[in-house]
Amino acid sequence: MSQTIDVKNLSVSYSGKTAVKDVSFSLESGRLIGIIGPNGAGKSTLIKGMLGLEKRDSGEVSILGQELDSVRKEIAYIPQRADIDWDFPILVHNAVLLGRYPRLGLFKRPSAKDKEIAMEALEKVGMAEFAKNQIGQLSGGQQQRVFMARSLAQEADIFFLDEPFVGVDVQSEEIIINILKELRDQGKTIFVIHHDLTKLDEYFDDIILINKKLYGAGPVEEIVTPDLMEAAFKAPLTVLEDTGGQLS
């Protein structure tokens, strides 16, 4: 039986207002999982609650049969670009090298092998030629590729990406989604907060549909239905015939 990602009764609130309420689901590992819902639905809060980055009102999270703290170094997290200080003076190569630190012992410095892994990750995302650039000098798509490289350098098993395709160019989006699919094929588990409903079937194996509460979690074809989508988005959605029944 495949190992799973289990979330039970997860609730998070801010200043007394509920952001995520009593969310429970169980999904198999080795899947590419999209998290969708309208603006303000609690998508970012869900993954932050899962990762312990926001205090939970209630809930338990089990990852591959273990508690979060036991597998934390196996988890890579890429926040929204808006949450990152791009003015921080750091070179691209050093930003990627930060991905190696979860693998290093206390007070240890990156080795030649760590630096080699970081450069290989930059090559993977097509950013090796920018290794000596300040990260703030890059375009939005290039910055996102650098953070993808940092996650690759970490050699994680589970990836969480918060809207990685917002504000990026077509080439960067294609590079990133192809890497994510390759990671999935290697048995990695990837959670992606996503907003483009026309690409759900193309990009993902499973979908988590949320609007503060959970409306469904499972294979794309079971969750992306008119009834569930309209219930979650609180509005009628059009079925696009040229995307194989995908919703927009």
Tab-separated table of C-alpha atoms in Angstrom:
chain	number	residue	atom	x	y	z
A	1	MET	CA	0.000	0.000	0.000
A	2	SER	CA	1.257	3.488	-0.858
A	3	GLN	CA	2.240	5.794	1.947
A	4	THR	CA	-0.061	8.711	2.469
A	5	ILE	CA	-0.341	12.346	3.469
A	6	ASP	CA	-3.026	12.545	6.172
A	7	VAL	CA	-4.639	15.707	7.480
A	8	LYS	CA	-7.244	15.418	10.232
A	9	ASN	CA	-9.549	18.192	11.450
A	10	LEU	CA	-7.167	21.034	10.580
A	11	SER	CA	-8.448	24.480	11.588
A	12	VAL	CA	-6.598	27.809	11.530
A	13	SER	CA	-7.891	31.264	12.402
A	14	TYR	CA	-6.584	34.830	12.416
A	15	SER	CA	-7.781	37.375	14.987
A	16	GLY	CA	-10.766	35.200	15.765
A	17	LYS	CA	-11.779	34.780	12.108
A	18	THR	CA	-11.726	31.296	10.629
A	19	ALA	CA	-9.382	30.863	7.660
A	20	VAL	CA	-9.509	27.057	7.396
A	21	LYS	CA	-12.127	24.989	9.174
A	22	ASP	CA	-12.029	21.302	10.061
A	23	VAL	CA	-10.217	20.120	6.923
A	24	SER	CA	-9.511	16.384	6.659
A	25	PHE	CA	-8.141	14.390	3.734
A	26	SER	CA	-5.840	11.503	2.921
A	27	LEU	CA	-3.895	11.362	-0.342
A	28	GLU	CA	-1.306	8.936	-1.654
A	29	SER	CA	2.322	9.986	-1.910
A	30	GLY	CA	4.049	10.155	-5.274
A	31	ARG	CA	1.355	12.432	-6.700
A	32	LEU	CA	1.223	15.941	-8.153
A	33	ILE	CA	-1.532	17.650	-6.180
A	34	GLY	CA	-3.189	20.951	-7.045
A	35	ILE	CA	-4.801	23.101	-4.355
A	36	ILE	CA	-7.541	25.305	-5.787
A	37	GLY	CA	-10.294	27.611	-4.601
A	38	PRO	CA	-11.386	31.243	-4.912
A	39	ASN	CA	-9.368	34.178	-3.587
A	40	GLY	CA	-9.389	34.196	0.198
A	41	ALA	CA	-10.296	30.505	0.351
A	42	GLY	CA	-7.476	29.643	2.747
A	43	LYS	CA	-5.205	27.844	0.270
A	44	SER	CA	-1.973	29.358	1.596
A	45	THR	CA	-3.212	28.994	5.156
A	46	LEU	CA	-3.862	25.305	4.522
A	47	ILE	CA	-0.282	24.526	3.566
A	48	LYS	CA	1.138	26.802	6.259
A	49	GLY	CA	-1.042	25.014	8.786
A	50	MET	CA	0.088	21.643	7.467
A	51	LEU	CA	3.740	22.706	7.767
A	52	GLY	CA	3.359	24.284	11.195
A	53	LEU	CA	4.167	27.752	9.824
A	54	GLU	CA	0.847	29.002	11.200
A	55	LYS	CA	-0.520	27.996	14.585
A	56	ARG	CA	-3.339	25.495	14.306
A	57	ASP	CA	-6.508	25.835	16.324
A	58	SER	CA	-6.819	22.078	15.961
A	59	GLY	CA	-5.724	19.239	13.750
A	60	GLU	CA	-3.082	16.629	13.113
A	61	VAL	CA	-0.823	16.076	10.124
A	62	SER	CA	0.894	12.797	9.304
A	63	ILE	CA	3.365	12.652	6.433
A	64	LEU	CA	4.368	9.216	5.199
A	65	GLY	CA	3.264	7.764	8.498
A	66	GLN	CA	5.337	10.144	10.606
A	67	GLU	CA	4.772	13.387	12.481
A	68	LEU	CA	5.900	16.589	10.791
A	69	ASP	CA	9.009	17.185	12.910
A	70	SER	CA	10.338	13.727	12.027
A	71	VAL	CA	10.367	14.453	8.294
A	72	ARG	CA	10.900	18.216	8.207
A	73	LYS	CA	14.245	18.036	6.410
A	74	GLU	CA	12.522	16.033	3.661
A	75	ILE	CA	10.123	18.912	2.978
A	76	ALA	CA	10.822	21.822	0.610
A	77	TYR	CA	8.596	24.903	0.701
A	78	ILE	CA	8.457	27.704	-1.871
A	79	PRO	CA	6.322	30.628	-0.639
A	80	GLN	CA	4.556	33.175	-2.807
A	81	ARG	CA	6.940	35.564	-4.523
A	82	ALA	CA	5.202	38.457	-2.769
A	83	ASP	CA	6.324	37.045	0.599
A	84	ILE	CA	10.032	37.150	-0.324
A	85	ASP	CA	12.361	40.114	0.179
A	86	TRP	CA	13.921	40.357	-3.265
A	87	ASP	CA	16.060	43.325	-2.166
A	88	PHE	CA	18.076	41.081	0.164
A	89	PRO	CA	21.646	41.135	-1.218
A	90	ILE	CA	22.348	37.518	-2.106
A	91	LEU	CA	23.817	35.927	-5.202
A	92	VAL	CA	21.789	33.356	-7.123
A	93	HIS	CA	24.235	30.527	-6.410
A	94	ASN	CA	24.212	31.269	-2.672
A	95	ALA	CA	20.415	31.384	-2.636
A	96	VAL	CA	20.322	27.892	-4.133
A	97	LEU	CA	23.040	26.686	-1.772
A	98	LEU	CA	20.705	27.484	1.135
A	99	GLY	CA	18.775	24.407	0.062
A	100	ARG	CA	21.640	22.254	1.292
A	101	TYR	CA	21.511	23.494	4.898
A	102	PRO	CA	18.795	21.071	6.092
A	103	ARG	CA	21.225	18.299	5.091
A	104	LEU	CA	24.183	19.784	6.951
A	105	GLY	CA	25.036	19.072	10.566
A	106	LEU	CA	25.054	21.799	13.189
A	107	PHE	CA	27.598	24.557	12.398
A	108	LYS	CA	28.861	22.727	9.286
A	109	ARG	CA	29.676	24.704	6.164
A	110	PRO	CA	28.713	23.606	2.642
A	111	SER	CA	31.263	21.286	1.090
A	112	ALA	CA	32.512	21.198	-2.486
A	113	LYS	CA	29.911	18.478	-3.110
A	114	ASP	CA	27.126	20.712	-1.765
A	115	LYS	CA	28.236	23.501	-4.098
A	116	GLU	CA	28.294	21.046	-7.000
A	117	ILE	CA	24.726	19.931	-6.215
A	118	ALA	CA	23.614	23.577	-6.122
A	119	MET	CA	25.131	24.258	-9.538
A	120	GLU	CA	23.551	21.118	-10.980
A	121	ALA	CA	20.182	22.342	-9.701
A	122	LEU	CA	20.729	25.714	-11.401
A	123	GLU	CA	21.590	23.938	-14.643
A	124	LYS	CA	18.410	21.875	-14.313
A	125	VAL	CA	16.249	25.012	-14.274
A	126	GLY	CA	18.270	26.758	-16.987
A	127	MET	CA	19.759	29.404	-14.681
A	128	ALA	CA	23.443	28.409	-14.394
A	129	GLU	CA	24.590	31.456	-16.385
A	130	PHE	CA	23.031	33.722	-13.731
A	131	ALA	CA	24.822	32.093	-10.785
A	132	LYS	CA	26.789	35.241	-9.920
A	133	ASN	CA	23.886	37.667	-10.350
A	134	GLN	CA	22.080	39.328	-7.484
A	135	ILE	CA	18.716	37.613	-7.172
A	136	GLY	CA	16.897	40.955	-7.191
A	137	GLN	CA	18.180	41.611	-10.724
A	138	LEU	CA	16.224	38.701	-12.176
A	139	SER	CA	12.776	38.647	-13.759
A	140	GLY	CA	9.851	37.079	-11.907
A	141	GLY	CA	10.111	33.846	-13.864
A	142	GLN	CA	13.854	33.635	-13.326
A	143	GLN	CA	13.454	34.211	-9.587
A	144	GLN	CA	10.912	31.430	-9.390
A	145	ARG	CA	13.258	29.092	-11.219
A	146	VAL	CA	16.002	29.924	-8.706
A	147	PHE	CA	13.720	28.950	-5.841
A	148	MET	CA	12.831	25.771	-7.694
A	149	ALA	CA	16.573	25.081	-7.927
A	150	ARG	CA	16.933	25.665	-4.182
A	151	SER	CA	14.284	23.013	-3.563
A	152	LEU	CA	16.013	20.604	-5.935
A	153	ALA	CA	19.304	21.169	-4.111
A	154	GLN	CA	17.591	20.202	-0.874
A	155	GLU	CA	16.866	16.750	-2.349
A	156	ALA	CA	13.507	16.723	-0.591
A	157	ASP	CA	10.790	14.098	-0.901
A	158	ILE	CA	7.811	16.425	-0.450
A	159	PHE	CA	7.393	19.823	-2.072
A	160	PHE	CA	4.945	22.630	-1.265
A	161	LEU	CA	4.700	25.486	-3.793
A	162	ASP	CA	2.465	28.522	-3.212
A	163	GLU	CA	1.274	29.861	-6.597
A	164	PRO	CA	4.576	29.243	-8.424
A	165	PHE	CA	3.203	30.300	-11.815
A	166	VAL	CA	1.893	33.748	-10.871
A	167	GLY	CA	3.821	36.499	-12.649
A	168	VAL	CA	6.152	34.163	-14.531
A	169	ASP	CA	6.792	33.875	-18.257
A	170	VAL	CA	5.589	30.958	-20.371
A	171	GLN	CA	9.074	29.442	-20.634
A	172	SER	CA	9.573	29.454	-16.862
A	173	GLU	CA	6.159	27.899	-16.251
A	174	GLU	CA	6.909	25.134	-18.746
A	175	ILE	CA	10.317	24.434	-17.173
A	176	ILE	CA	8.875	24.326	-13.657
A	177	ILE	CA	5.882	22.087	-14.421
A	178	ASN	CA	8.098	19.662	-16.375
A	179	ILE	CA	10.465	19.435	-13.402
A	180	LEU	CA	7.535	18.858	-11.048
A	181	LYS	CA	6.229	16.050	-13.245
A	182	GLU	CA	9.701	14.509	-13.335
A	183	LEU	CA	9.897	14.675	-9.530
A	184	ARG	CA	6.460	13.029	-9.330
A	185	ASP	CA	7.659	10.257	-11.624
A	186	GLN	CA	10.571	9.715	-9.212
A	187	GLY	CA	8.076	9.125	-6.388
A	188	LYS	CA	8.130	12.615	-4.887
A	189	THR	CA	4.945	14.247	-3.599
A	190	ILE	CA	4.181	17.806	-4.713
A	191	PHE	CA	1.499	20.210	-3.489
A	192	VAL	CA	0.902	23.260	-5.709
A	193	ILE	CA	-1.473	26.146	-5.042
A	194	HIS	CA	-2.820	26.979	-8.480
A	195	HIS	CA	-5.275	29.449	-9.966
A	196	ASP	CA	-5.551	28.589	-13.691
A	197	LEU	CA	-8.518	26.233	-13.864
A	198	THR	CA	-7.956	25.440	-17.538
A	199	LYS	CA	-4.770	23.471	-16.819
A	200	LEU	CA	-5.845	21.265	-13.934
A	201	ASP	CA	-6.184	18.075	-15.956
A	202	GLU	CA	-2.890	18.737	-17.758
A	203	TYR	CA	-0.878	19.513	-14.634
A	204	PHE	CA	-2.234	17.452	-11.744
A	205	ASP	CA	-3.085	13.939	-10.602
A	206	ASP	CA	-5.164	15.011	-7.600
A	207	ILE	CA	-7.000	18.150	-6.548
A	208	ILE	CA	-7.754	19.648	-3.142
A	209	LEU	CA	-10.761	21.948	-3.525
A	210	ILE	CA	-11.168	24.378	-0.656
A	211	ASN	CA	-13.067	27.475	0.330
A	212	LYS	CA	-12.355	27.688	4.058
A	213	LYS	CA	-13.845	24.197	4.343
A	214	LEU	CA	-12.944	21.238	2.182
A	215	TYR	CA	-15.161	20.527	-0.821
A	216	GLY	CA	-13.200	17.539	-2.078
A	217	ALA	CA	-9.802	15.877	-2.313
A	218	GLY	CA	-8.928	13.184	-4.828
A	219	PRO	CA	-8.315	12.483	-8.515
A	220	VAL	CA	-8.903	15.442	-10.844
A	221	GLU	CA	-11.810	13.794	-12.647
A	222	GLU	CA	-13.647	13.186	-9.363
A	223	ILE	CA	-13.187	16.676	-7.913
A	224	VAL	CA	-13.335	18.981	-10.940
A	225	THR	CA	-17.049	18.589	-11.587
A	226	PRO	CA	-19.625	21.354	-12.156
A	227	ASP	CA	-21.428	20.666	-8.877
A	228	LEU	CA	-18.355	20.708	-6.651
A	229	MET	CA	-16.672	23.617	-8.427
A	230	GLU	CA	-19.768	25.799	-8.355
A	231	ALA	CA	-20.332	24.993	-4.694
A	232	ALA	CA	-16.761	25.965	-3.784
A	233	PHE	CA	-16.520	29.052	-5.993
A	234	LYS	CA	-20.074	30.199	-5.180
A	235	ALA	CA	-20.647	30.947	-8.856
A	236	PRO	CA	-21.487	29.085	-12.074
A	237	LEU	CA	-18.464	27.968	-14.076
A	238	THR	CA	-18.290	27.263	-17.796
A	239	VAL	CA	-17.190	23.899	-19.143
A	240	LEU	CA	-14.665	24.381	-21.926
A	241	GLU	CA	-15.070	21.712	-24.575
A	242	ASP	CA	-11.558	22.159	-26.029
A	243	THR	CA	-9.875	21.271	-22.711
A	244	GLY	CA	-11.486	17.882	-22.338
A	245	GLY	CA	-14.275	19.062	-20.064
A	246	GLN	CA	-12.030	21.259	-17.906
A	247	LEU	CA	-13.647	24.147	-16.102
A	248	SER	CA	-13.012	27.864	-16.367
